[in-house]
Tab-separated table of C-alpha atoms in Angstrom:
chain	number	residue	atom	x	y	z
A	226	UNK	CA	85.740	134.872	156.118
A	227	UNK	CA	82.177	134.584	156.623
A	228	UNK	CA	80.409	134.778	159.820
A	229	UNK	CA	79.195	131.032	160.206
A	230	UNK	CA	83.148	130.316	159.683
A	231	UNK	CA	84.245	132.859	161.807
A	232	UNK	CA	81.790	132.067	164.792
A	233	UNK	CA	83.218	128.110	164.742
A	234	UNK	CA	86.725	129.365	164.711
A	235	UNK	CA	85.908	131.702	167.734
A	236	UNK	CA	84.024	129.452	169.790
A	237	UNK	CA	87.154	126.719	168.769
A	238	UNK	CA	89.869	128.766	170.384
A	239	UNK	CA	87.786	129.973	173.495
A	240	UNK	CA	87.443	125.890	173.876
A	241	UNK	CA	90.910	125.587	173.373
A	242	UNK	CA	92.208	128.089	175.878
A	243	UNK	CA	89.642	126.635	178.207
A	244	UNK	CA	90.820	123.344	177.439
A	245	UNK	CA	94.765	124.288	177.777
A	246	UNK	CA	94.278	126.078	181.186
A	247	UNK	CA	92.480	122.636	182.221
A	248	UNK	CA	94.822	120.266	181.378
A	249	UNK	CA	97.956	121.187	179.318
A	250	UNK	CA	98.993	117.972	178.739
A	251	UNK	CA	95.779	116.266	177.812
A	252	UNK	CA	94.988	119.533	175.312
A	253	UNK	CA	98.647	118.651	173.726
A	254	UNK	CA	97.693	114.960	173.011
A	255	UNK	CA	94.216	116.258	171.178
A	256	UNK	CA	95.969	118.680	168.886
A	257	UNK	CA	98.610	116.695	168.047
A	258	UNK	CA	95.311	113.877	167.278
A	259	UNK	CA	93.850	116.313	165.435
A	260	UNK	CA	96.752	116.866	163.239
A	261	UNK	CA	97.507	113.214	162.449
A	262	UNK	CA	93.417	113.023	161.855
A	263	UNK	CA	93.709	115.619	159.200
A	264	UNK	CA	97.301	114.220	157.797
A	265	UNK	CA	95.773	110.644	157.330
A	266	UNK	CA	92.752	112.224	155.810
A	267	UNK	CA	94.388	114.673	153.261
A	268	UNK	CA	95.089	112.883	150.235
A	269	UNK	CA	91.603	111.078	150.023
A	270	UNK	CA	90.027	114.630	150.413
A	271	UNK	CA	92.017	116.238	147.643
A	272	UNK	CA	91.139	113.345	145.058
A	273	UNK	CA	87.769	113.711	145.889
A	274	UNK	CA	87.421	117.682	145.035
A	275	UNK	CA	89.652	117.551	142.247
A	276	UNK	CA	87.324	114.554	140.639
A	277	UNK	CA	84.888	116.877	142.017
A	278	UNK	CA	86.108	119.713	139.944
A	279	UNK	CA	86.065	117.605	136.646
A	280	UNK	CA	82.604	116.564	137.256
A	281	UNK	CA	81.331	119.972	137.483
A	282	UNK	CA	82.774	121.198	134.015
A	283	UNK	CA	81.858	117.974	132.081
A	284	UNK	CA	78.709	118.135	133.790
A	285	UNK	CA	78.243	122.222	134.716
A	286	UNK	CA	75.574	122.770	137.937
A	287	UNK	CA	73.347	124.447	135.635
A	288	UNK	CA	72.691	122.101	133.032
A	289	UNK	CA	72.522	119.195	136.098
A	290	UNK	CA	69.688	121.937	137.042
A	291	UNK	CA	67.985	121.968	133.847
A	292	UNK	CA	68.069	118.543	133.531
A	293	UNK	CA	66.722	117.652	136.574
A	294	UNK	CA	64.148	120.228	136.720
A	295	UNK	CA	62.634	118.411	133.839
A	296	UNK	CA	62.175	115.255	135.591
A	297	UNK	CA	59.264	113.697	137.452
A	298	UNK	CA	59.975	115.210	141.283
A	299	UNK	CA	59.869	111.440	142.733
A	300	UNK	CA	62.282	109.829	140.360
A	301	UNK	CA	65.026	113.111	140.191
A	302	UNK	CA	64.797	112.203	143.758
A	303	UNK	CA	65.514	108.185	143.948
A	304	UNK	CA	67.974	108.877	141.415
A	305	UNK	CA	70.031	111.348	142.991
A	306	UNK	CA	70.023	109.283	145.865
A	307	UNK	CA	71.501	106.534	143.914
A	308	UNK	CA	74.378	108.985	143.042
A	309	UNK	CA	74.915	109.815	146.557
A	310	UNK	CA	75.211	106.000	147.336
A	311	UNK	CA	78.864	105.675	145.001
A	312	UNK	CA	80.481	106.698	147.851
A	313	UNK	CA	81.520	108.578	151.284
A	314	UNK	CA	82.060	112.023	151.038
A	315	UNK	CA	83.120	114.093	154.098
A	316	UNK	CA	80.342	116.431	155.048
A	317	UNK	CA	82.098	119.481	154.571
A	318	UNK	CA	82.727	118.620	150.754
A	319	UNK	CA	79.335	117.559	150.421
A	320	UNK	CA	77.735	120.753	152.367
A	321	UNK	CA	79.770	122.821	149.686
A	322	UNK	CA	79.041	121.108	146.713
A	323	UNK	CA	75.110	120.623	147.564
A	324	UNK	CA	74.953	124.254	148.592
A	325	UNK	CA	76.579	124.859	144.663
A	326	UNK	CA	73.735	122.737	143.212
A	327	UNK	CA	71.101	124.376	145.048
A	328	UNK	CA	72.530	127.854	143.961
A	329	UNK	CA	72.268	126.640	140.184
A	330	UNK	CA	68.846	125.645	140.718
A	331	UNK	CA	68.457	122.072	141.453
A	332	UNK	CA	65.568	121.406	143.530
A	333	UNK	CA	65.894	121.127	147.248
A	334	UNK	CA	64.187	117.780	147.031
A	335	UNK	CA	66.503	115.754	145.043
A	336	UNK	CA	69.207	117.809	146.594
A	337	UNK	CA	68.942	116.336	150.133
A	338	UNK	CA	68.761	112.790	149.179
A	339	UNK	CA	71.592	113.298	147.466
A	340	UNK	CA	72.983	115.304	150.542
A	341	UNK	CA	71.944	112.316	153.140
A	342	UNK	CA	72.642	109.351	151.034
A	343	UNK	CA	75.818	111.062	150.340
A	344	UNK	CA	77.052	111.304	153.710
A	345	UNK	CA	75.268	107.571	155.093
A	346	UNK	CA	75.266	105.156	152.330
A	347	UNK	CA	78.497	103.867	150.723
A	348	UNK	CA	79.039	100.587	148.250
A	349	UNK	CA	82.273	101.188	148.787
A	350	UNK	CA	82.427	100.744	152.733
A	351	UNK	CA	79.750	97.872	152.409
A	352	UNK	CA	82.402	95.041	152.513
A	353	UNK	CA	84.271	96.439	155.568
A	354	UNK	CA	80.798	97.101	157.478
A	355	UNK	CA	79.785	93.170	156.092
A	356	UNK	CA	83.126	92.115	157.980
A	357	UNK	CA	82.154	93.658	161.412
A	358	UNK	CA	78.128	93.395	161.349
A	359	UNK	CA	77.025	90.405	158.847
A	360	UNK	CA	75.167	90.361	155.959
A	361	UNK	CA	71.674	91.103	157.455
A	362	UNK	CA	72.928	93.926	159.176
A	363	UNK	CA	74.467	96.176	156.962
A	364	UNK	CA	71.801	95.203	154.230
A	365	UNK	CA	69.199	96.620	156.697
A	366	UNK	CA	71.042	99.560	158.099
A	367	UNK	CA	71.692	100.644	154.243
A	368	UNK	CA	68.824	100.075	153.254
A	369	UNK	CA	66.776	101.635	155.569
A	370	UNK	CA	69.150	104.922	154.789
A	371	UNK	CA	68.415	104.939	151.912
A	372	UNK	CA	64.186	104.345	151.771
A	373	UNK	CA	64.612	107.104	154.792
A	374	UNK	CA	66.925	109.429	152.873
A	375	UNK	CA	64.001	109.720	150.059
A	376	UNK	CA	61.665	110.001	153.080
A	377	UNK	CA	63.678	113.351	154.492
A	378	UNK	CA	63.904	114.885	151.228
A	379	UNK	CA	60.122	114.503	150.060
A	380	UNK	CA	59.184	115.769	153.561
A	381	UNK	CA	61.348	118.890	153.639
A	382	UNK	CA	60.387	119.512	150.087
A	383	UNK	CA	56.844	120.358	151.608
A	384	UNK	CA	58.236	122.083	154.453
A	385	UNK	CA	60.387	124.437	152.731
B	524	UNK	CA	108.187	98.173	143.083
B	525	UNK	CA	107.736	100.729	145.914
B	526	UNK	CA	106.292	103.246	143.077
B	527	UNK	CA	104.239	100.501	142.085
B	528	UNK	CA	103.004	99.935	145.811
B	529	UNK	CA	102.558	103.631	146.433
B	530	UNK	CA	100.159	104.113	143.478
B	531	UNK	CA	97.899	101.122	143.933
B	532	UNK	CA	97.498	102.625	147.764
B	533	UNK	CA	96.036	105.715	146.119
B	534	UNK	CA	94.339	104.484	143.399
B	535	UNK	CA	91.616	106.927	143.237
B	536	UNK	CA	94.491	109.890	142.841
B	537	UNK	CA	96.480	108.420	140.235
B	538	UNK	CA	93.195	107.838	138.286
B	539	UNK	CA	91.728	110.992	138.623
B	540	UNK	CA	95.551	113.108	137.610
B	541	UNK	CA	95.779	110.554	134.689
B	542	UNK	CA	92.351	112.413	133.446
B	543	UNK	CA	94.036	115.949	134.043
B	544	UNK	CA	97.172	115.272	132.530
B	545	UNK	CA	94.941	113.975	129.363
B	546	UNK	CA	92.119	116.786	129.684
B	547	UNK	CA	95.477	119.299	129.373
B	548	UNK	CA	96.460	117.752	126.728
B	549	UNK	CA	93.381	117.132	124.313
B	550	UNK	CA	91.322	120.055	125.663
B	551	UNK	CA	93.155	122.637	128.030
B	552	UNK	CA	90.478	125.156	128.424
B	553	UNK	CA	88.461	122.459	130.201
B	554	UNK	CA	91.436	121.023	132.294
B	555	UNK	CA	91.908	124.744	133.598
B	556	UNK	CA	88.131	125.152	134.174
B	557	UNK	CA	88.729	122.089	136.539
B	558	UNK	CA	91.322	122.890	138.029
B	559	UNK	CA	89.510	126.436	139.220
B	560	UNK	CA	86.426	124.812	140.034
B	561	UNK	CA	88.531	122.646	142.475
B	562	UNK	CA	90.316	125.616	143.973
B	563	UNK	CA	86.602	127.057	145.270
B	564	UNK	CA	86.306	124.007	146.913
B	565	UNK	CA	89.614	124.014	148.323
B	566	UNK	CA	89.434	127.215	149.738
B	567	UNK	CA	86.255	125.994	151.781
B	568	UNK	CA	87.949	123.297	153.274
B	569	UNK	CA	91.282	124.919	153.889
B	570	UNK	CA	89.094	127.438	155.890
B	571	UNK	CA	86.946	124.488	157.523
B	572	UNK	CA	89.009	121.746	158.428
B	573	UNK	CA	91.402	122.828	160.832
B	574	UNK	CA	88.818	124.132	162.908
B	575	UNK	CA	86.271	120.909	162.786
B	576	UNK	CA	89.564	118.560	163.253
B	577	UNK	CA	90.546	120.489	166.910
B	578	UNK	CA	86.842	120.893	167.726
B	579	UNK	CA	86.219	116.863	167.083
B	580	UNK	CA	89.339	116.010	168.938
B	581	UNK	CA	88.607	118.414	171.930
B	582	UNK	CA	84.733	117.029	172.177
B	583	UNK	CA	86.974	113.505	171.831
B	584	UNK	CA	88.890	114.559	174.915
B	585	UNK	CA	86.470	115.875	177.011
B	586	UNK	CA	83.120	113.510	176.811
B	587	UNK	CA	84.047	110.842	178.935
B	588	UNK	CA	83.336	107.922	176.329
B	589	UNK	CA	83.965	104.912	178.853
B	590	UNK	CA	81.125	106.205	181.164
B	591	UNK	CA	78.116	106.906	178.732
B	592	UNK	CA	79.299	103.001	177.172
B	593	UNK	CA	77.388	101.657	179.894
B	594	UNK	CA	74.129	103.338	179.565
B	595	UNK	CA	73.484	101.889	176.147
B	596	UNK	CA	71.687	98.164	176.455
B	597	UNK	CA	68.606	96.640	175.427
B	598	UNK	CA	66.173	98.538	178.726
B	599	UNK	CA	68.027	101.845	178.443
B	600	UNK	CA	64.883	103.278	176.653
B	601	UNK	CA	65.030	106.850	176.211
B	602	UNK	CA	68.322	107.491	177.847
B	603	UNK	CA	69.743	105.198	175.868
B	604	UNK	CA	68.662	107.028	172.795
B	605	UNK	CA	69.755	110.364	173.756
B	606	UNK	CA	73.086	108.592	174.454
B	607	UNK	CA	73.789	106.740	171.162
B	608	UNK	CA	72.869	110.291	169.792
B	609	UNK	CA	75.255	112.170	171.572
B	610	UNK	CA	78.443	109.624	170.995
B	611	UNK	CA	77.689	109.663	167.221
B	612	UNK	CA	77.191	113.075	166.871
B	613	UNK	CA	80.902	114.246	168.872
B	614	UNK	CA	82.639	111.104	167.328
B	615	UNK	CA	85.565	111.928	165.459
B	616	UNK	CA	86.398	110.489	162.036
B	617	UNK	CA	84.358	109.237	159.189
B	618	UNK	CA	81.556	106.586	159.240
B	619	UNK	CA	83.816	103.594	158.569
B	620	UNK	CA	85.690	104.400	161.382
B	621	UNK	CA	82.808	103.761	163.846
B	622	UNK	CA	82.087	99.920	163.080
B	623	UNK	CA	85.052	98.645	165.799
B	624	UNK	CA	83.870	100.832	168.295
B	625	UNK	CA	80.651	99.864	167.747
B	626	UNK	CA	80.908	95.931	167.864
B	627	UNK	CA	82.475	96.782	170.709
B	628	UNK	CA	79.359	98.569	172.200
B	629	UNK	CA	77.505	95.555	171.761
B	630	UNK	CA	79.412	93.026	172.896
B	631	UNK	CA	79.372	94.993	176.143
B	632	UNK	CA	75.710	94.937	175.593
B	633	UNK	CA	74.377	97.809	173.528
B	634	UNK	CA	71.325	97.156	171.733
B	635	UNK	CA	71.176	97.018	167.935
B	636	UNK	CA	68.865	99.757	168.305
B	637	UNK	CA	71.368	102.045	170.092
B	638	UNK	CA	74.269	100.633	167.070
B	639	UNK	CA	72.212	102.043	164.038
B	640	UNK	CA	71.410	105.191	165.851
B	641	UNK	CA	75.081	105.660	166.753
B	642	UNK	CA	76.437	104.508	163.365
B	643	UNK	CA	73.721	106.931	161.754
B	644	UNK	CA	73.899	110.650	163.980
B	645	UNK	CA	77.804	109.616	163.361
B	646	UNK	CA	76.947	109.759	159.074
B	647	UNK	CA	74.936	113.175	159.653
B	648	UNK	CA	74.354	114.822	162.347
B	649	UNK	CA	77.833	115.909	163.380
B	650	UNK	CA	77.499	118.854	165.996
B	651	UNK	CA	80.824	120.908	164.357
B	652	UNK	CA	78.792	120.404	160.877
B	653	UNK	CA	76.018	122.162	161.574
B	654	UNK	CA	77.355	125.452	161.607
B	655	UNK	CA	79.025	124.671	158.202
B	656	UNK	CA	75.460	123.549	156.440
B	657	UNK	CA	73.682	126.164	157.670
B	658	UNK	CA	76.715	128.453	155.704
B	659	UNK	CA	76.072	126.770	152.456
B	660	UNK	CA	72.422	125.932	152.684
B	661	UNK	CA	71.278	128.364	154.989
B	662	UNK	CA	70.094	127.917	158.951
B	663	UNK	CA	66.434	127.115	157.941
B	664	UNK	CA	67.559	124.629	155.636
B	665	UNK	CA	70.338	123.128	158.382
B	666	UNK	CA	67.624	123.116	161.151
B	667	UNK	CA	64.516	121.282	159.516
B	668	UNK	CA	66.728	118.581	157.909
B	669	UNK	CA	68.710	118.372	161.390
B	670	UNK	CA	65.216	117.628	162.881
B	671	UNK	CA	64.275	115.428	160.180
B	672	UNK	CA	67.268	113.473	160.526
B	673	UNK	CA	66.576	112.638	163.876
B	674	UNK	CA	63.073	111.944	164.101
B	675	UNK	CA	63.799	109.347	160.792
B	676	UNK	CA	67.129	107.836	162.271
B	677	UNK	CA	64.705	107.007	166.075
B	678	UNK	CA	62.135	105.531	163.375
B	679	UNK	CA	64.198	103.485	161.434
B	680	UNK	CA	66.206	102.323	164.102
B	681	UNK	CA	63.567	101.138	166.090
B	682	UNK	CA	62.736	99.018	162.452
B	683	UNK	CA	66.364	97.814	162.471
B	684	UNK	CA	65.889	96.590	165.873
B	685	UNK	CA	62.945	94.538	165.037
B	686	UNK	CA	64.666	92.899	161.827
B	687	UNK	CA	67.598	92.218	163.038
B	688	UNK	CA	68.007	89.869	165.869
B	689	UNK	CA	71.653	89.370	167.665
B	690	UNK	CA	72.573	86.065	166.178
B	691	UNK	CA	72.614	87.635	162.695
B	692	UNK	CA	75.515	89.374	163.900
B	693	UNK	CA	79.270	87.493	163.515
B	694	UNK	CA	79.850	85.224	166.341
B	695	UNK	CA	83.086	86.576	168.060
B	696	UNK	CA	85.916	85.969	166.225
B	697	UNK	CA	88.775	84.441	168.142
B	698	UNK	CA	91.502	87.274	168.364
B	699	UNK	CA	95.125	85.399	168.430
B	700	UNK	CA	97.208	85.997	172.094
B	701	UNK	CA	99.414	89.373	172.379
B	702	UNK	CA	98.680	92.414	170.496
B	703	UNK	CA	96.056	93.497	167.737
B	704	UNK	CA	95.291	97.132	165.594
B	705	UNK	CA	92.556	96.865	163.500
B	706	UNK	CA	94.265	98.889	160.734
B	707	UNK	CA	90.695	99.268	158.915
B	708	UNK	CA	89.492	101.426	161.724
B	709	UNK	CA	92.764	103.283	162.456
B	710	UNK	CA	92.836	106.700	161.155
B	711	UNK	CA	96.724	107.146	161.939
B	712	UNK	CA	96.187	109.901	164.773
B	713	UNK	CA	99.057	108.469	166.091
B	714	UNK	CA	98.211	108.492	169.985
B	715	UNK	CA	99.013	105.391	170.344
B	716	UNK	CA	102.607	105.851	168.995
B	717	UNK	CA	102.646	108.823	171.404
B	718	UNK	CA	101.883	106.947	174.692
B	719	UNK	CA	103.839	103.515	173.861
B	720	UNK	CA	106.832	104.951	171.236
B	721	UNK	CA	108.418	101.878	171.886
B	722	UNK	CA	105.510	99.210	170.643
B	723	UNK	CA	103.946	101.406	167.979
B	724	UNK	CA	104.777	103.059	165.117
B	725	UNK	CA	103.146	104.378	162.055
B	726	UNK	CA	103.193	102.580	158.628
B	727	UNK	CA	101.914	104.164	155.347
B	728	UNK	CA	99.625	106.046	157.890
B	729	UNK	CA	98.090	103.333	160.330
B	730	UNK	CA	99.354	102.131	163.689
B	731	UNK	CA	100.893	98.641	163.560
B	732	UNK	CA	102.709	97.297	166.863
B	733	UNK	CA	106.181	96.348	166.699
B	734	UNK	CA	107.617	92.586	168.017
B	735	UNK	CA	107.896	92.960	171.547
B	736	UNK	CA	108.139	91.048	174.967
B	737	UNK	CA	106.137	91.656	177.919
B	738	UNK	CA	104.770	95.070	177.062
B	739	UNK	CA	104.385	97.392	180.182
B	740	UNK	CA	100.533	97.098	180.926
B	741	UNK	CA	100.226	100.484	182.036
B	742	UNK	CA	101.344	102.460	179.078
B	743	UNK	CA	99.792	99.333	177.069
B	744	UNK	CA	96.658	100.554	178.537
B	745	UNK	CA	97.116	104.330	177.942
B	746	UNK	CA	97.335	103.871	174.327
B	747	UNK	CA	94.411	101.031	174.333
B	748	UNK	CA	92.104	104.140	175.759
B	749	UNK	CA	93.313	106.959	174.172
B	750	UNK	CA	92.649	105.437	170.741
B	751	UNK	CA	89.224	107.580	169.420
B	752	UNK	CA	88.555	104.593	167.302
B	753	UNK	CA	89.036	101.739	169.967
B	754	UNK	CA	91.012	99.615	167.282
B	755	UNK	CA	93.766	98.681	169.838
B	756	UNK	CA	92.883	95.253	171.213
B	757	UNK	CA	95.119	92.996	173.780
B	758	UNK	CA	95.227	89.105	174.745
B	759	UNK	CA	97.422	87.749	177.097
């Protein structure tokens, strides 16, 4: 285990024993939400890494690399926000498998729009946020993500 | 016909082990390659996810939600900001998860303003996922997008506000009398089940409440709050 891993776990249980001397009872009720959280939550996250997995070997990270590295800067960047859009992928899937296409050698530009849009933007929760928010809403909040998500990426492409 | 229900539930699985069984078939070598490619990723979260589940539900449990609700409306200004950005950024669950509690907010009176800013730090800027970026991409990398992030999400919020005005936003639904879980927000933690047993249970992973008469308002109550979601409404 690596030290970034091993610090959260560390600083988790010191919480935790904190927590439990606290309040027993009240601890008790958050693990046992924590468990159900992750239950609920498992089968979604294993479909999306294995379609993950298939992606990467039709598609391996270094010819995504090459490919993109041939591209105008601006336009690698809208479009791999547009990927990101397809759906909602847990952050620490998408930390993982932006950190892989990074390490193959796709730009850090079109990398974090895909990163942000990834994590922000989904067509696929659009209906349910139309159903709480309205039309006019979500269209805004989305799209704004997305022009801002372009914004973040071309930004820290000069910063980096 | 339970099969039948079972696999339209998880669509997205069936699909995706219909293209393994076939890859296996027609071209092995690249159905193992998958396969391992998976496992890396596996491995990561195996190691990840237990942690940022208990941290998430221990920031759940110890932020006292109810009291920072109130802080949030139209004149809260800058304390309202840092606010919305601290609720999204503990929150547990994933973005869809956010909208009840968030309609919610604003019926109580939170700005649209403080909305997109919590519905936004909630997308990226979870606290537990920090640590985990700056392992893949490196703590540089972690802390100028973190900052970015911020300084784009006060910016475009403050757009949001200005576009959208509070009538564009669903006039309140009438809710039907007695007892309501929004099962598109529930995440099946199951606290609910565990402070009323006898009025909830857990169906194909959400909440639903069971027929009842004259619920006992106090543990009615308990379960109402302790949902992380707020999906647990009541009408008498």
């Amino acid at each position: 285990m690596d030290i970034f891993t091993l610090a959260i776990w560390v600083g988790t249980l010191i919480f935790l024993v904190v927590s439990f001397a606290k309040d027993k009872g009240k601890t008790k009720k958050a693990l046992k939400m924590a468990l159900g959280m992750g239950k609920g939550m498992v089968v979604s996250i294993l479909s999306i890494i294995f379609a993950i997995g298939l992606i990467l070997t039709i598609l391996p990270p270094m010819e995504i690399a090459n490919f993109v590295s041939k591209q105008n800067v601006v336009l690698a960047t809208v479009v791999a926000a547009l990927f990101g859009t397809i759906t909602l992928v847990p952050a620490f899937i998408a930390f993982p498998l932006v950190g892989t296409l990074v390490g193959a050698g796709v730009g850090i530009v079109p990398a974090v729009s895909f990163l942000t849009t990834l994590t922000m933007v989904g067509v696929v929760t659009i209906p349910l946020e139309k159903k709480t928010f309205g039309t006019k809403f979500t269209v805004v909040r989305n799209g704004l993500s997305f022009i801002f998500a372009i914004v973040i990426a071309l930004v820290m492409g000069v910063l980096i | 016909m339970k099969i039948l229900k079972k696999l339209r539930e998880n669509i997205f699985l069936a699909i995706v082990v219909f293209i393994y069984v076939v890859l296996l078939i027609v071209r092995p070598e690249m159905g193992i390659a998958s396969i391992k490619s998976s496992g890396y990723y596996i491995k990561e979260m195996l190691m990840i996810m237990p942690v940022i589940f208990i941290l998430t539900a221990l920031l759940d449990l110890w932020i006292p939600k109810e009291k920072i609700m109130q802080f949030l409306g139209e004149d809260s200004g800058i304390k309202g900001i840092v606010l919305s950005f601290v609720l999204g950024s503990i929150s547990a669950g994933p973005v869809y998860a956010a909208f009840p509690m968030c309609i919610m907010l604003k019926k109580k009176g939170a700005s649209i303003r403080n909305v997109v800013i919590i519905l936004s730090s909630w997308a990226v800027i979870k606290i537990p996922m920090l640590i985990n970026e700056a392992k893949f991409l490196g703590p540089r990398f972690m802390a100028v997008r973190w900052v970015l992030s911020v300084i784009a999400i006060i910016i475009f919020s403050w757009i949001a506000n200005k576009i959208v005005r509070d009538e564009d936003l669903p006039k309140e639904e009438i809710v039907e009398k007695g007892l309501y879980v929004n099962s598109d927000a529930c995440m099946g933690c199951s606290q609910c089940v565990k402070c009323y047993p006898e009025l909830f249970e857990l169906k194909n992973k959400k909440a639903v409440g069971k027929s009842h008469q004259n619920p006992d308002m106090r543990k009615l109550r308990n379960a109402i709050e302790a949902c992380p979601v707020k999906a647990i409404s009541y009408k008498e």
